[in-house]
């Protein structure tokens, strides 16, 4: 008794645990499906969604069109976000251009970056939910609001990309440069992504193969249905398309390094010295641009040169200023708002020297992510003014720094409209600075400059080698975006000194370093001065080792993943077949054990027909006995043949109904319900057998008759026998019913 109670208690506990686990799993699945349908279709109530068969259309043609629009929006948003992220080096220039058009200073570049990120995240999540719904074989129904937002995303991203392509084509050049330096790492990352994708793809391929095999085992009626809707061909096409596409992409990635050129993949002995740094308008991330504080901060970080911009006032005083007006960097709006939009050269030096050139810097902090200044630096920056050229030359002379500047001509009507170059040359010569420290960039009146100051080092633009040779120029100052696409190798072969502007990002500086550029102009002096070696640098041998190792390792891992899921699916298929065969054999019990089923509780009517599973023994039975014959009904339920095609010489009436067996994946239960056959008194109790084949058929029918007379001891819908009943009734002989 105690053992029985303990056993029953253990069974009840196991049952409670199984039920709790089932409830938890079912509840989580319901939440999961509700989340998918809610986010994609805005249907936040769980329902029994109809799952279409594998190989059939997942949704209507209208929904397929909107899903294609979703994919297009995702691609456009990702493309725009990639281009904008890679052009972060130009954010300050973009904000300046927008300020010139709107008159309002703001981090417009960061706003555009956030907008691109939001659009990309939105389309990515929506596309992910769509793929998960397809994985669950739930019909796609995109909500109307999502459809409207998708079209807005397509229009907005297309507009922004069009604007970049029309007015700022250099952005595309930066994206190309980023691919040059990041290509080896993008290659390695994409292979890792393919390994991750191989897991769900292997599951899908294994399921498709199982579905194909299952349809091979169907009876003729279902084969006819398949021929009409071409489901079998769709399954094969889907399987081949998915597998072949994955294989082609993987092979392309394996061979990708053969077409990759990266300047930072080179031997150590071919790596040149670190490019010299020129402070762009001083150190504009540490102090107000084009002020003496800014240039002094640049000198503190050990720059090799100083870059600035020069205008000439009405009273012939050269001063440092970049913009054509004074609104961005000074407080002229507060002092003289009526003249705020006037050209910078239209003021005299007395008025210019009275303006504050540091308060605007403290208020707006023109660079995103700037470090906070100390109290001393804040106080010093708030008292800065516009410096003269002579002050700037005095600092460069004292620190022996190279001077590089742009010289802007005054507007029409200015007294020095045609002689401003000569005035600037006179100020430089009067400062007594060494002429070799002057990198003369302006092209206007260059012959006069060569005559008056033969020691100046003249700097050219992005000119051809022949033009540089003709003008006796050995230094060029070019935009980095243009340089890497226009004759960089030719300049290095001709031993031209290469100076590029403006580089703020470490990856761009590393690219210039690996390309043997001599010097760069930068705003980010503090960060670039700390780099001791180029980022993303690797030797060809090291990259080759990484390439081969990752290719081989990924191929092995992907192969193991596919084999694992393939074998797992085969084992599942064999287990289902074994379970179905065992249940089928349990139905056909020997005649000696038939009396254990003889009870007066046999129902007079057969139970309702139950839908069959494709793995039930009945499928195998019908497919093996009735293959080649067409079925005449369209019901999905199984009905036993009304008449057995076995010849008899006696007058025993044939059975009117057979047996029904249903096998489900979670339990192995069988039901056998057949009415008792009646024999007339004048009929013979047994058939007359003429040959062995007829005898075998007769034996089958007799066993069916005995099965129909069995009276089950348990519930009518179950034929499972306990070990005790089997032992108790073992050896009993069946009684013969006499007519």
XYZ file of C-alpha atoms in Angstrom, residues 332-731:
400
model
C 28.542 91.735 -33.833
C 24.789 91.061 -33.628
C 24.796 92.501 -30.111
C 27.149 95.392 -30.918
C 25.988 96.452 -34.382
C 23.101 94.286 -35.635
C 22.435 96.478 -38.674
C 25.892 95.676 -40.109
C 26.032 92.021 -39.080
C 25.705 90.758 -42.640
C 28.387 93.040 -44.097
C 31.576 91.571 -45.498
C 34.351 91.118 -42.976
C 36.746 93.350 -44.953
C 34.352 96.317 -44.911
C 35.226 97.259 -41.308
C 38.230 99.107 -39.978
C 40.599 97.564 -37.516
C 39.461 99.718 -34.606
C 35.953 98.269 -34.784
C 37.164 94.714 -35.457
C 39.497 94.737 -32.461
C 36.619 95.710 -30.177
C 34.546 92.600 -30.959
C 34.540 89.557 -28.697
C 35.579 86.348 -30.502
C 35.175 83.881 -27.634
C 31.684 84.178 -26.185
C 30.113 82.480 -29.178
C 32.450 79.487 -28.700
C 31.488 79.095 -25.048
C 27.791 79.382 -25.833
C 27.475 76.986 -28.777
C 30.461 74.605 -28.440
C 30.709 74.077 -32.205
C 32.019 70.483 -32.125
C 29.861 67.626 -30.889
C 31.384 65.716 -27.987
C 33.847 68.409 -26.970
C 35.501 68.021 -23.605
C 34.526 70.615 -21.006
C 37.018 73.417 -20.454
C 38.545 74.257 -17.133
C 37.500 77.420 -15.354
C 40.738 79.144 -16.328
C 40.306 78.224 -19.982
C 36.672 79.346 -19.950
C 37.652 82.720 -18.548
C 40.467 83.059 -21.048
C 38.294 82.014 -23.983
C 35.614 84.533 -23.035
C 38.123 87.398 -23.418
C 39.483 86.508 -26.870
C 39.429 88.998 -29.746
C 40.223 88.970 -33.460
C 44.033 88.864 -33.870
C 46.151 90.639 -36.479
C 48.358 88.722 -38.899
C 51.429 90.230 -37.277
C 50.532 88.719 -33.880
C 50.083 85.304 -35.473
C 53.458 85.563 -37.276
C 55.174 86.524 -34.057
C 53.974 83.296 -32.394
C 54.991 81.160 -35.387
C 58.414 82.844 -35.489
C 58.974 82.268 -31.785
C 57.894 78.584 -31.885
C 59.364 77.936 -35.368
C 56.121 76.600 -36.783
C 55.214 76.388 -40.445
C 52.523 78.841 -41.557
C 49.888 77.827 -44.098
C 46.998 80.182 -44.909
C 44.231 81.011 -47.320
C 44.114 84.633 -48.479
C 40.668 85.959 -49.403
C 40.342 88.978 -51.627
C 38.278 91.977 -50.473
C 34.900 92.820 -52.066
C 34.493 95.328 -54.895
C 35.081 98.921 -53.817
C 37.699 97.990 -51.255
C 40.847 100.194 -51.403
C 43.098 97.129 -51.616
C 40.947 95.268 -54.136
C 43.902 94.615 -56.486
C 46.882 94.993 -54.150
C 45.881 92.961 -51.080
C 48.534 90.271 -51.882
C 51.344 92.805 -51.854
C 50.111 94.207 -48.547
C 50.168 90.746 -46.939
C 53.643 89.972 -48.334
C 54.939 93.243 -46.874
C 53.537 92.341 -43.403
C 55.187 88.893 -43.551
C 58.539 90.308 -44.549
C 58.328 92.948 -41.830
C 57.813 90.218 -39.183
C 61.316 88.851 -39.925
C 60.066 85.243 -39.885
C 62.154 82.729 -41.780
C 60.875 82.523 -45.340
C 61.174 78.721 -45.407
C 58.419 78.552 -42.765
C 55.913 80.182 -45.117
C 53.838 77.771 -47.242
C 52.461 80.212 -49.836
C 49.122 78.892 -51.050
C 47.330 81.835 -52.797
C 47.602 81.715 -56.568
C 46.898 85.391 -57.233
C 49.956 87.501 -58.230
C 52.302 84.568 -57.609
C 55.092 86.000 -59.792
C 55.329 89.097 -57.608
C 55.573 86.887 -54.510
C 58.397 84.842 -56.037
C 60.237 88.037 -56.850
C 59.789 89.718 -53.446
C 60.163 86.571 -51.275
C 62.144 83.885 -53.087
C 62.412 81.824 -49.902
C 58.667 81.144 -49.652
C 57.671 77.530 -50.347
C 54.930 77.719 -52.949
C 52.091 75.243 -52.626
C 49.968 73.973 -55.485
C 46.531 72.417 -55.747
C 45.414 69.128 -57.268
C 47.361 69.757 -60.439
C 49.064 67.371 -62.809
C 52.731 66.458 -62.473
C 53.537 68.385 -65.653
C 51.881 71.553 -64.379
C 53.640 71.333 -61.039
C 56.972 70.827 -62.754
C 56.361 73.755 -65.060
C 55.608 76.083 -62.112
C 58.503 74.666 -60.063
C 56.196 73.571 -57.225
C 56.965 70.515 -55.102
C 54.225 70.844 -52.443
C 50.503 70.300 -52.877
C 47.620 71.043 -50.519
C 44.580 68.999 -51.543
C 41.294 67.714 -50.237
C 41.779 64.165 -48.949
C 38.589 62.996 -50.692
C 40.001 63.946 -54.077
C 43.566 62.859 -53.456
C 42.947 59.144 -52.958
C 41.099 58.948 -56.263
C 43.395 61.195 -58.325
C 47.056 60.350 -58.785
C 48.267 59.626 -55.269
C 50.788 57.091 -56.544
C 52.000 59.472 -59.237
C 52.652 62.207 -56.667
C 54.616 59.822 -54.473
C 56.691 58.623 -57.406
C 57.492 62.235 -58.322
C 58.475 62.890 -54.671
C 55.871 65.600 -54.218
C 55.246 66.758 -50.657
C 51.579 65.872 -49.998
C 49.493 67.859 -47.522
C 45.771 67.055 -47.100
C 42.883 68.749 -45.277
C 40.775 68.452 -43.073
C 41.126 65.110 -41.235
C 39.573 64.657 -37.804
C 38.681 60.975 -37.578
C 41.386 58.469 -36.468
C 40.548 56.010 -39.254
C 41.071 58.696 -41.898
C 44.332 59.724 -40.284
C 45.410 56.058 -40.288
C 44.544 55.865 -43.981
C 46.706 58.928 -44.689
C 49.500 57.443 -42.593
C 49.461 54.126 -44.431
C 49.370 56.008 -47.745
C 52.600 57.872 -46.852
C 50.982 61.326 -46.741
C 53.435 63.910 -45.391
C 51.149 66.178 -43.326
C 47.492 66.801 -42.553
C 45.380 69.686 -41.320
C 43.136 68.750 -38.414
C 40.730 70.133 -35.830
C 41.182 67.147 -33.509
C 44.774 67.774 -32.476
C 44.446 66.278 -29.019
C 43.320 62.861 -30.246
C 45.482 62.500 -33.356
C 48.626 63.561 -31.544
C 48.215 60.580 -29.188
C 48.223 57.945 -31.954
C 51.497 56.025 -31.993
C 50.606 53.657 -34.842
C 47.901 53.562 -37.529
C 44.654 51.887 -36.661
C 43.577 48.746 -38.575
C 47.167 48.133 -39.658
C 48.185 44.538 -40.404
C 50.830 42.781 -42.444
C 49.855 40.748 -45.529
C 50.969 37.502 -43.870
C 48.842 38.147 -40.794
C 45.792 38.984 -42.906
C 46.333 35.874 -45.027
C 46.482 33.741 -41.891
C 43.271 35.299 -40.558
C 41.598 34.861 -43.944
C 42.426 31.166 -44.312
C 41.735 30.329 -40.672
C 38.334 32.001 -40.645
C 37.351 30.483 -43.997
C 38.262 26.963 -42.902
C 36.747 27.356 -39.438
C 33.511 28.807 -40.791
C 33.228 26.066 -43.420
C 33.635 23.382 -40.749
C 31.156 25.050 -38.403
C 28.561 25.514 -41.141
C 28.995 21.905 -42.239
C 28.570 20.661 -38.671
C 25.441 22.793 -38.234
C 23.820 21.429 -41.382
C 24.766 17.838 -40.547
C 23.478 18.199 -37.009
C 20.064 19.449 -38.063
C 19.883 16.945 -40.921
C 20.612 13.999 -38.619
C 18.268 15.404 -35.990
C 15.440 15.581 -38.507
C 16.167 12.052 -39.737
C 16.057 10.718 -36.169
C 12.784 12.478 -35.590
C 11.383 10.986 -38.758
C 12.510 7.473 -37.796
C 11.110 7.885 -34.291
C 7.742 8.840 -35.721
C 7.788 5.851 -38.048
C 8.784 3.488 -35.216
C 6.075 4.854 -32.931
C 3.466 4.546 -35.649
C 4.526 0.949 -36.439
C 4.426 -0.040 -32.758
C 0.918 1.332 -32.362
C -0.197 -0.445 -35.508
C 1.152 -3.777 -34.236
C -0.518 -3.237 -30.880
C -3.849 -3.026 -32.679
C -3.408 -6.411 -34.369
C -3.340 -8.513 -31.194
C -3.269 -12.351 -31.555
C -6.523 -14.279 -31.450
C -5.629 -16.023 -28.190
C -5.856 -12.707 -26.326
C -9.157 -11.648 -27.838
C -11.323 -12.635 -24.901
C -9.901 -9.867 -22.752
C -11.751 -7.429 -24.985
C -15.123 -9.168 -24.667
C -17.232 -6.923 -22.469
C -20.861 -5.919 -22.742
C -19.796 -2.256 -22.995
C -19.115 -2.315 -26.727
C -20.810 0.710 -28.285
C -23.409 0.120 -30.927
C -22.175 2.956 -33.148
C -18.662 3.696 -34.307
C -17.054 6.862 -32.954
C -16.763 10.009 -34.999
C -14.007 9.998 -37.568
C -10.824 11.747 -36.502
C -8.463 13.627 -38.793
C -5.329 11.596 -39.406
C -1.720 12.582 -39.075
C 0.649 12.013 -42.009
C 2.737 9.722 -39.816
C -0.044 7.326 -38.733
C 0.192 3.672 -39.715
C -2.979 4.080 -41.736
C -1.159 6.298 -44.165
C 1.447 3.601 -44.691
C -1.242 0.930 -44.907
C -3.245 2.750 -47.559
C -0.190 3.886 -49.471
C 1.040 0.281 -49.679
C -2.278 -1.399 -50.477
C -4.101 1.162 -52.557
C -1.319 2.866 -54.534
C -2.245 3.208 -58.140
C -5.995 3.605 -57.511
C -7.865 6.870 -57.492
C -9.925 7.843 -54.510
C -13.453 9.025 -55.097
C -14.063 11.171 -52.024
C -12.486 14.439 -50.925
C -12.783 14.167 -47.169
C -9.648 14.432 -45.089
C -10.970 11.746 -42.727
C -10.250 8.068 -43.040
C -12.956 5.568 -43.792
C -12.489 1.853 -43.967
C -13.318 0.106 -47.231
C -16.893 -1.074 -47.365
C -16.017 -4.391 -48.940
C -12.938 -6.574 -48.818
C -11.838 -7.890 -52.204
C -11.405 -11.454 -50.885
C -13.388 -14.330 -52.430
C -15.447 -16.535 -50.120
C -17.377 -19.718 -50.802
C -19.480 -19.498 -47.695
C -22.167 -16.945 -47.037
C -20.500 -15.023 -44.241
C -21.329 -11.380 -44.651
C -18.346 -9.113 -45.059
C -17.479 -6.485 -42.529
C -19.136 -3.157 -43.187
C -16.493 -1.057 -41.486
C -12.829 -1.456 -40.689
C -10.814 0.089 -38.002
C -9.695 3.628 -37.425
C -6.349 4.564 -36.000
C -5.066 8.000 -35.177
C -1.491 8.665 -34.115
C -0.545 12.022 -32.649
C 2.937 13.357 -31.872
C 2.455 13.707 -28.133
C 0.811 10.370 -27.239
C 0.471 6.905 -28.665
C -3.167 5.929 -28.232
C -5.275 3.747 -30.462
C -8.966 3.282 -30.800
C -10.675 0.272 -32.322
C -14.433 0.442 -32.781
C -16.207 -2.118 -35.002
C -19.787 -3.400 -34.772
C -20.395 -7.085 -34.059
C -21.088 -9.061 -37.208
C -24.228 -11.238 -37.222
C -24.396 -14.715 -38.672
C -27.544 -16.363 -39.836
C -28.464 -19.781 -38.534
C -28.412 -21.434 -41.944
C -24.964 -20.158 -42.794
C -21.837 -22.209 -42.429
C -19.638 -21.369 -39.452
C -16.441 -21.239 -41.515
C -15.283 -20.634 -45.018
C -14.003 -23.249 -47.419
C -10.452 -22.512 -48.466
C -9.265 -23.586 -51.899
C -5.681 -22.370 -51.985
C -3.027 -20.817 -49.779
C -3.568 -17.225 -50.916
C -7.250 -17.427 -50.176
C -6.404 -18.971 -46.855
C -4.251 -16.030 -45.915
C -7.005 -13.585 -46.815
C -9.475 -15.599 -44.851
C -7.189 -15.597 -41.827
C -7.048 -11.793 -41.922
C -10.810 -11.509 -42.091
C -11.280 -14.033 -39.292
C -8.937 -12.083 -37.071
C -10.942 -8.961 -37.836
C -14.138 -10.781 -36.859
C -12.544 -11.896 -33.587
C -11.397 -8.373 -32.926
C -14.935 -7.139 -33.426
C -16.205 -9.593 -30.752
C -13.704 -8.413 -28.177
C -15.163 -6.576 -25.250
C -12.704 -4.108 -23.769
C -12.251 -3.975 -20.042
C -11.294 -0.282 -20.185
C -12.672 2.788 -21.879
C -13.946 2.255 -25.457
C -11.510 4.712 -26.956
C -8.417 2.926 -25.718
C -6.892 -0.491 -26.416
C -3.811 -0.148 -24.246
C -3.391 -3.261 -22.126
C -1.702 -3.311 -18.789
C 0.892 -5.921 -18.029
C -1.330 -7.424 -15.379
C -4.239 -8.030 -17.783
C -1.928 -9.549 -20.347
C -0.521 -11.966 -17.785
C -3.945 -12.848 -16.399
C -5.515 -13.720 -19.704
C -2.435 -15.273 -21.282
C -3.143 -18.695 -22.647
